[in-house]
Amino acid sequence: MSNFDFDLFVIGAGSGGVRAARKAAGEGVKVGIAEEKELGGTCVNVGCVPKKLMVYAASYPQQVKNAQGFGWNASVGEFDWAAFIQKKNTEILRLNGIYENLLDNTGVTLFKAKAKLIKANTLQVGDKIITAKRILIAVGGKPFVPDFNGKELCITSDDVFFLQEQPKQILVVGGGYIAVEFAGIFKGMGSKVDVLCRKNRVLNGFDDSTVEFLMGQMQEQGIDIMFENCIQKIETVGNKKQVLFKDGQSRSYDQILLATGRTSAVDNLGLKDMGIELNKTNAIVVDNNYQTNIKDVYAIGDVIGKVQLTPVAIKEAMGLIAYWYKGADSAQIDYADIPTAVFCQPNIGTVGLTQAQAEQDFDVQVYESNFRPMSNTISGDTSRMYMKLIVEKSSQKVLGWHMCGQDAGEMLQGFAVAIKMGATKHDFDAVIGIHPTAAEEWVTLN
Ligand code: NDP
């Protein structure tokens, strides 16, 4: 019998925290979890899920245009933003309920309260003092807001899902995942969209020519990407927000969305008083077993700032469960070849090395294809597809897979299995294509 109130206490009921809590409870240990907001964390409430619902909502005008191309007498009509937001909220509430049931059904004790570390193996949870053999911090992240004149007039991805009205003119600041995804969402919904990028490209760190292709497609859709520029100040003028840019031009918007990165949500957790080490970006520093510099205190997910993706947080939770309860030597997960999709328009799917990364260490062959998919031939949709395979010359091993085109994420998942298994270009070539599909291009690249 443990002397502690709980064997494991998890702070934060997002993707990683809930997975760790319920799997630990499934191993027969006593588990508590604290969450001060809605269950499900960023992914469910202000991230992946509502974003993807918005991506779907935004896709209909183009689908209707495509239908016209195929002979349908169809028209788009008006988008009812308020009705969509209400339906989205209902769906998120349903998912919040599922998360609560998952915890309930596995016997995890849920505290709907703020938790704070106060001393070794001890937390304050709401107005209770609770002890735990192990503490897992899985509090996630929050939007990073840069400092400039008028920043309080902007919104972040925490707000964009709850706007009362669809902004007719929107400025998206940043060039990362969130920026390009929301640029596509609002453009699809019919808003006028400008993107403000401090560098000369979006999606830094992604494959150069894939990003080049994406930027061309975004510009063709009418998205104005302003490069190497930044905000000098923002003022309210009438019911608009007027932005003065560094290059001297001034433009007015209904909303300005800051998508300038995310930072760990480590405020008011008692970390400083406990002496828990943070790195220079405020992420919690952990060892190979996700333990902080303080014994029995662990951290996973966005708060450790390693890879800010839901499935990674879930895998890290599973790594800990295997290590704590199933005799695994280490909790560390394999971070190599993590596939990722960006739900911009068209989507990007990517796994492995970019061409620039590959060329640093390998002699490579690059295979590319840029084509109009069959679905767009008579629809009138001008969007194209770009595919790129990076192969090590000597071994023929596929080092990188990059795509910009419709359903890239869906297409990537299966290829990611092959690449994780070490597939070569010969393996790709040995597979018979499925005709007529866009995906068959992957096995006929030459
Ligand atoms: P990202 O780190 O992807 O991008 C941040 C962007 O903001 C970069 O373009 C960066 O520019 C720019 N930026 C940073 N600071 C400033 C500043 N002071 N002024 C102007 N621009 C600035 O962050 P996101 O917020 O888009 O997303 C956070 C993370 O969430 C992602 O990295 C990803 O891991 C995850 N995510 C995943 C999604 C998915 O799986 N589909 C969807 C959404 C988010 P620069 O490149 O020049 O540094």
XYZ file of C-alpha atoms and ligand atoms in Angstrom:
494
model
C 0.000 0.000 0.000
C 1.475 3.327 -1.130
C 1.858 6.136 1.415
C 0.780 8.612 -1.224
C -2.746 9.699 -2.154
C -2.023 8.674 -5.757
C 0.569 6.537 -7.521
C 0.445 8.912 -10.472
C -0.909 12.443 -10.632
C -1.175 14.061 -14.050
C -1.409 17.830 -14.529
C -3.260 18.586 -17.749
C -5.974 16.522 -19.422
C -4.927 16.976 -23.025
C -3.946 14.249 -25.481
C -0.769 13.175 -23.659
C -2.058 13.563 -20.110
C -5.308 11.672 -20.639
C -3.534 8.829 -22.449
C -0.973 8.478 -19.627
C -3.663 8.679 -16.910
C -6.040 6.103 -18.323
C -3.329 3.669 -19.406
C -1.707 3.886 -15.961
C -5.092 3.280 -14.317
C -5.492 0.296 -16.637
C -2.324 -1.107 -15.048
C -4.118 -1.090 -11.690
C -2.472 1.942 -10.092
C -4.298 4.832 -8.441
C -4.349 7.839 -10.758
C -5.502 11.439 -10.396
C -5.613 14.125 -13.060
C -6.223 17.868 -12.839
C -7.527 20.122 -15.597
C -8.689 23.697 -15.131
C -10.121 24.091 -18.634
C -12.122 21.796 -20.905
C -10.932 18.202 -21.253
C -8.974 17.271 -24.355
C -6.430 20.085 -24.353
C -5.342 22.127 -27.347
C -6.038 19.418 -29.926
C -9.694 18.955 -29.051
C -10.619 22.495 -28.031
C -8.484 25.018 -29.925
C -6.356 23.007 -32.311
C -6.431 19.992 -34.595
C -10.117 19.081 -34.261
C -11.913 22.436 -34.677
C -9.277 23.435 -37.254
C -9.979 20.360 -39.375
C -13.734 21.005 -39.109
C -13.045 24.511 -40.420
C -10.915 23.077 -43.230
C -13.883 20.916 -44.242
C -16.314 23.848 -43.989
C -14.030 25.989 -46.152
C -13.706 23.351 -48.863
C -17.336 23.522 -50.056
C -17.260 26.597 -52.319
C -14.489 25.013 -54.421
C -16.318 21.682 -54.406
C -19.446 23.382 -55.697
C -17.411 25.119 -58.424
C -15.931 21.743 -59.336
C -19.426 20.271 -59.459
C -20.407 23.020 -61.919
C -17.421 21.994 -64.053
C -18.803 18.465 -64.113
C -22.169 19.697 -65.350
C -24.092 20.219 -62.122
C -26.351 23.192 -61.907
C -25.165 24.031 -58.394
C -24.508 27.246 -56.527
C -22.600 27.963 -53.339
C -25.052 30.181 -51.482
C -24.146 31.964 -48.260
C -21.953 30.619 -45.472
C -23.636 30.839 -42.072
C -20.638 31.362 -39.786
C -22.713 31.431 -36.583
C -24.433 28.147 -37.455
C -21.085 26.524 -38.205
C -19.502 27.733 -34.940
C -22.491 26.429 -32.983
C -22.255 22.997 -34.630
C -18.520 22.942 -34.079
C -19.043 23.803 -30.382
C -21.575 20.992 -30.032
C -19.127 18.517 -31.545
C -16.320 19.688 -29.247
C -18.643 19.327 -26.233
C -19.331 15.763 -27.351
C -15.583 15.069 -27.463
C -15.072 16.705 -24.040
C -17.670 14.246 -22.751
C -15.888 11.303 -24.353
C -12.652 12.310 -22.633
C -14.463 12.526 -19.288
C -15.973 9.061 -19.842
C -12.583 7.618 -20.768
C -11.184 8.819 -17.446
C -14.268 7.765 -15.506
C -14.414 4.300 -17.037
C -10.795 3.584 -16.167
C -11.196 4.812 -12.577
C -9.072 7.959 -12.882
C -10.033 10.651 -10.351
C -10.612 13.927 -12.177
C -10.107 17.275 -10.454
C -11.519 20.198 -12.429
C -9.055 22.577 -10.850
C -5.663 24.199 -11.239
C -2.805 22.037 -9.949
C 0.481 23.400 -8.702
C 3.612 21.688 -7.413
C 4.425 22.771 -3.880
C 7.129 20.378 -2.710
C 8.505 16.914 -3.389
C 5.659 14.561 -4.345
C 3.117 17.149 -3.247
C 0.650 19.301 -5.148
C -1.983 21.859 -4.432
C -5.039 20.982 -6.506
C -7.696 23.669 -6.148
C -7.909 23.991 -2.347
C -6.683 20.431 -1.638
C -3.197 19.212 -0.841
C -2.475 15.966 -2.656
C 0.522 13.668 -2.582
C 1.646 11.424 -5.412
C 4.435 8.923 -5.976
C 4.918 10.270 -9.499
C 3.810 13.557 -11.025
C 3.449 14.005 -14.778
C 3.252 17.518 -16.219
C 1.348 17.505 -19.503
C -0.016 21.040 -19.596
C 0.745 21.721 -23.260
C 1.393 25.111 -24.777
C -0.148 28.473 -25.504
C 0.160 30.967 -28.357
C 3.276 33.113 -28.356
C 2.425 36.790 -28.819
C 5.304 39.027 -29.937
C 5.563 42.494 -28.482
C 4.513 45.385 -30.739
C 2.331 48.434 -30.647
C -1.317 47.325 -30.863
C -0.815 43.614 -30.151
C -3.870 43.678 -27.879
C -6.028 44.329 -30.972
C -5.033 40.958 -32.444
C -6.436 37.484 -31.910
C -4.632 34.144 -31.589
C -5.608 30.576 -32.403
C -7.246 30.449 -28.948
C -9.780 33.073 -30.113
C -10.272 32.332 -33.788
C -12.580 29.376 -33.131
C -15.021 31.541 -31.178
C -15.351 34.679 -33.321
C -18.903 36.014 -33.507
C -18.553 36.858 -37.180
C -16.464 35.692 -40.096
C -13.793 38.321 -40.756
C -14.216 39.547 -44.321
C -10.658 40.857 -44.394
C -8.035 39.127 -42.310
C -4.297 39.471 -41.844
C -2.541 36.281 -40.755
C 0.815 36.994 -39.129
C 3.422 34.219 -39.324
C 4.362 31.579 -41.847
C 4.111 28.370 -39.820
C 1.552 25.568 -39.657
C -1.209 27.662 -38.113
C -0.685 30.653 -40.418
C -0.897 28.737 -43.692
C -3.764 26.569 -42.463
C -5.901 29.569 -41.467
C -4.955 31.435 -44.636
C -6.480 28.504 -46.567
C -9.512 28.274 -44.282
C -10.489 31.937 -44.553
C -9.723 32.106 -48.265
C -11.925 29.060 -48.809
C -14.710 30.726 -46.841
C -14.496 33.762 -49.090
C -12.553 36.226 -46.931
C -9.829 38.469 -48.307
C -6.615 37.039 -46.829
C -3.169 38.594 -46.464
C -0.274 36.698 -44.878
C 2.603 38.538 -43.242
C 5.879 36.679 -43.152
C 9.083 37.964 -41.615
C 11.223 35.795 -43.923
C 11.069 35.239 -47.691
C 9.066 32.021 -47.386
C 6.455 30.207 -45.340
C 6.993 26.890 -43.504
C 10.609 27.237 -42.583
C 12.227 23.847 -42.170
C 9.977 22.208 -44.789
C 11.367 21.124 -48.153
C 12.211 24.191 -50.290
C 10.648 23.274 -53.628
C 7.535 21.851 -51.926
C 7.075 25.161 -50.117
C 7.791 27.074 -53.334
C 4.996 25.096 -54.991
C 2.614 25.761 -52.076
C 3.309 29.505 -52.120
C 2.578 29.591 -55.855
C -0.740 27.815 -55.294
C -1.674 30.135 -52.416
C -0.889 33.199 -54.512
C -2.883 31.817 -57.421
C -5.881 31.511 -55.079
C -5.521 35.238 -54.404
C -3.788 35.100 -51.020
C -1.387 38.033 -50.778
C 1.770 36.858 -48.982
C 3.844 39.801 -47.811
C 7.449 38.704 -47.355
C 10.256 40.179 -45.247
C 7.926 42.637 -43.609
C 6.523 43.152 -40.129
C 4.008 45.208 -38.176
C 5.060 48.639 -37.000
C 1.778 49.403 -35.229
C -1.942 48.665 -35.245
C -4.701 51.164 -34.481
C -8.476 51.005 -34.431
C -9.984 53.155 -37.163
C -13.791 53.014 -37.186
C -14.679 49.337 -36.906
C -11.443 48.216 -38.619
C -7.939 47.523 -37.404
C -5.455 49.550 -39.396
C -1.971 48.092 -39.716
C 1.087 50.145 -40.498
C 3.776 47.855 -41.897
C 7.527 48.317 -41.643
C 7.744 49.014 -45.393
C 5.449 52.033 -44.923
C 2.239 50.677 -46.426
C -0.967 50.601 -44.433
C -3.938 48.204 -44.752
C -7.200 47.682 -42.836
C -8.634 44.423 -41.563
C -11.544 43.036 -39.569
C -9.216 40.683 -37.690
C -5.489 40.131 -37.313
C -4.554 36.578 -36.391
C -1.187 36.121 -34.721
C 0.153 32.696 -35.649
C 3.656 33.346 -34.453
C 4.439 30.071 -32.715
C 3.523 28.464 -29.436
C 5.286 28.376 -26.112
C 5.050 26.044 -23.095
C 2.180 26.766 -20.678
C 4.361 26.678 -17.574
C 2.966 29.711 -15.701
C 1.823 29.300 -12.084
C 2.728 25.620 -11.839
C 5.227 26.177 -9.058
C 8.086 25.064 -11.294
C 10.417 27.887 -10.329
C 10.020 27.271 -6.587
C 10.586 23.546 -7.129
C 13.743 24.336 -9.130
C 12.495 22.561 -12.250
C 14.792 23.354 -15.145
C 13.409 25.146 -18.195
C 15.315 25.793 -21.419
C 15.648 29.208 -23.041
C 12.290 28.856 -24.816
C 10.619 28.041 -21.458
C 10.128 24.355 -22.275
C 10.611 21.853 -19.425
C 13.927 20.029 -19.746
C 13.596 16.250 -19.444
C 15.980 13.315 -19.662
C 15.568 10.280 -21.942
C 12.827 8.955 -19.675
C 10.934 12.258 -19.628
C 12.003 12.897 -16.026
C 12.729 16.511 -15.105
C 15.763 17.403 -12.992
C 13.523 16.770 -9.955
C 12.988 13.133 -8.996
C 9.503 11.720 -9.614
C 8.444 14.737 -11.695
C 8.020 13.940 -15.388
C 6.838 15.939 -18.409
C 5.620 15.077 -21.901
C 3.938 16.724 -24.868
C 4.066 20.335 -26.029
C 5.372 21.511 -22.653
C 8.744 19.848 -23.319
C 8.913 21.712 -26.655
C 10.324 18.789 -28.605
C 7.770 17.976 -31.297
C 4.461 19.809 -30.871
C 2.158 17.204 -32.393
C -0.734 15.345 -30.733
C 0.325 11.848 -31.850
C 3.820 12.510 -30.488
C 2.452 13.452 -27.049
C 0.360 10.272 -27.085
C 3.384 8.165 -28.051
C 5.432 9.773 -25.269
C 2.667 8.858 -22.796
C 2.759 5.268 -24.058
C 6.558 5.274 -23.725
C 6.214 6.191 -20.056
C 3.572 3.535 -19.423
C 5.838 0.888 -20.976
C 8.762 2.110 -18.861
C 6.891 2.454 -15.559
C 4.676 -0.602 -15.690
C 5.753 -3.003 -18.429
C 9.480 -3.413 -17.867
C 10.715 -1.360 -20.874
C 14.349 -0.251 -20.520
C 13.555 3.290 -21.514
C 10.530 5.532 -21.995
C 12.083 7.320 -24.955
C 10.146 7.133 -28.188
C 11.640 7.091 -31.676
C 11.541 10.618 -33.110
C 12.890 9.610 -36.530
C 10.660 9.841 -39.598
C 7.620 11.406 -37.938
C 5.113 12.030 -40.718
C 3.297 15.330 -40.585
C 0.602 17.057 -42.598
C -0.190 20.734 -42.876
C -3.828 21.325 -43.774
C -3.140 24.353 -45.913
C -4.598 24.515 -49.443
C -3.379 22.358 -51.089
C -2.279 20.171 -48.144
C 1.342 19.371 -47.463
C 2.431 15.905 -46.369
C 6.004 15.224 -45.425
C 8.185 12.544 -43.853
C 11.943 12.201 -43.608
C 14.621 14.614 -44.726
C 14.188 17.715 -46.853
C 16.377 17.895 -49.943
C 18.649 20.453 -48.250
C 19.039 18.228 -45.154
C 19.653 15.100 -47.240
C 22.290 16.796 -49.392
C 24.328 17.617 -46.291
C 25.055 13.945 -45.578
C 24.190 11.926 -48.679
C 24.673 11.774 -52.408
C 21.041 11.956 -53.493
C 18.758 11.468 -56.469
C 15.617 13.576 -56.545
C 12.421 12.502 -58.300
C 9.695 15.083 -58.830
C 6.307 15.323 -60.443
C 4.095 18.372 -60.900
C 0.770 17.625 -62.527
C -2.935 18.388 -62.710
C -4.875 15.567 -61.042
C -7.611 13.965 -63.104
C -10.309 15.305 -60.767
C -9.340 18.809 -61.888
C -9.294 18.214 -65.629
C -12.874 19.145 -66.376
C -13.803 20.707 -63.042
C -11.977 23.900 -63.929
C -10.079 23.759 -60.615
C -6.598 25.006 -61.464
C -4.868 23.525 -58.402
C -2.075 21.069 -59.141
C -0.121 18.397 -57.254
C 3.550 18.272 -56.478
C 5.361 15.099 -55.378
C 9.002 14.676 -54.521
C 11.040 11.685 -53.459
C 14.594 12.047 -52.170
C 16.665 8.885 -52.530
C 20.190 8.015 -51.401
C 22.055 7.115 -54.616
C 24.153 4.227 -53.307
C 21.561 2.374 -51.202
C 18.451 3.630 -53.051
C 16.898 4.204 -49.607
C 14.088 6.751 -49.608
C 15.247 9.573 -47.347
C 12.402 12.008 -47.865
C 8.825 12.067 -49.153
C 7.156 15.425 -49.765
C 3.864 16.285 -51.313
C 1.727 19.351 -51.830
C -1.701 18.466 -53.126
C -5.191 17.369 -52.232
C -5.346 14.818 -49.392
C -1.557 14.747 -48.954
C -2.013 13.781 -45.295
C -4.269 10.858 -46.171
C -1.837 9.692 -48.848
C 1.191 10.036 -46.591
C 0.138 7.802 -43.703
C 0.604 4.545 -45.629
C 3.825 5.672 -47.305
C 5.156 6.657 -43.869
C 4.938 2.980 -42.837
C 7.045 1.954 -45.833
C 9.593 4.694 -45.186
C 9.795 3.830 -41.475
C 10.533 0.248 -42.578
C 13.429 1.519 -44.727
C 11.826 1.284 -48.186
C 14.051 1.850 -51.214
C 13.200 3.389 -54.573
C 13.325 -0.194 -55.969
C 10.576 -1.142 -53.479
C 8.468 1.767 -54.705
C 9.121 0.773 -58.357
C 8.242 -2.878 -57.662
C 4.726 -1.924 -56.645
C 2.028 -1.870 -59.331
C 0.187 1.426 -59.497
C -3.518 1.760 -58.792
C -5.069 3.340 -61.844
C -6.441 5.941 -62.180
C -5.371 7.603 -58.947
C -3.073 10.505 -58.156
C -1.186 8.264 -55.710
C -0.002 5.923 -58.480
C 2.464 8.661 -59.403
C 4.518 7.616 -56.342
C 5.342 4.228 -57.877
C 6.037 5.500 -61.400
C 8.443 8.362 -60.634
C 11.489 8.357 -62.898
P 5.325 27.511 -36.098
O 6.486 27.366 -35.215
O 4.988 26.445 -37.065
O 5.470 28.868 -36.920
C 5.617 30.099 -36.285
C 5.698 31.160 -37.340
O 5.681 32.443 -36.724
C 6.978 31.084 -38.164
O 6.671 31.415 -39.491
C 7.840 32.161 -37.533
O 8.745 32.738 -38.432
C 6.797 33.193 -37.162
N 7.213 34.070 -36.067
C 7.709 33.717 -34.873
N 7.944 34.809 -34.126
C 7.584 35.870 -34.879
C 7.610 37.250 -34.665
N 8.058 37.779 -33.534
N 7.162 38.048 -35.662
C 6.724 37.537 -36.825
N 6.678 36.214 -37.089
C 7.113 35.397 -36.112
O 4.149 27.832 -35.114
P 2.579 27.762 -35.243
O 2.099 28.748 -34.256
O 2.126 27.870 -36.633
O 2.272 26.300 -34.728
C 2.844 25.812 -33.528
C 3.088 24.340 -33.604
O 1.864 23.651 -33.492
C 3.671 23.869 -34.933
O 5.058 23.990 -34.969
C 3.226 22.434 -34.984
O 4.135 21.633 -34.292
C 1.900 22.469 -34.246
N 0.786 22.458 -35.215
C 0.598 21.341 -35.974
C -0.405 21.292 -36.905
C -0.581 20.082 -37.743
O -0.071 19.024 -37.379
N -1.255 20.185 -38.889
C -1.328 22.430 -37.093
C -1.022 23.540 -36.258
C -0.013 23.549 -35.357
P 10.178 32.100 -38.730
O 9.921 30.883 -39.539
O 10.835 33.184 -39.460
O 10.792 31.787 -37.414
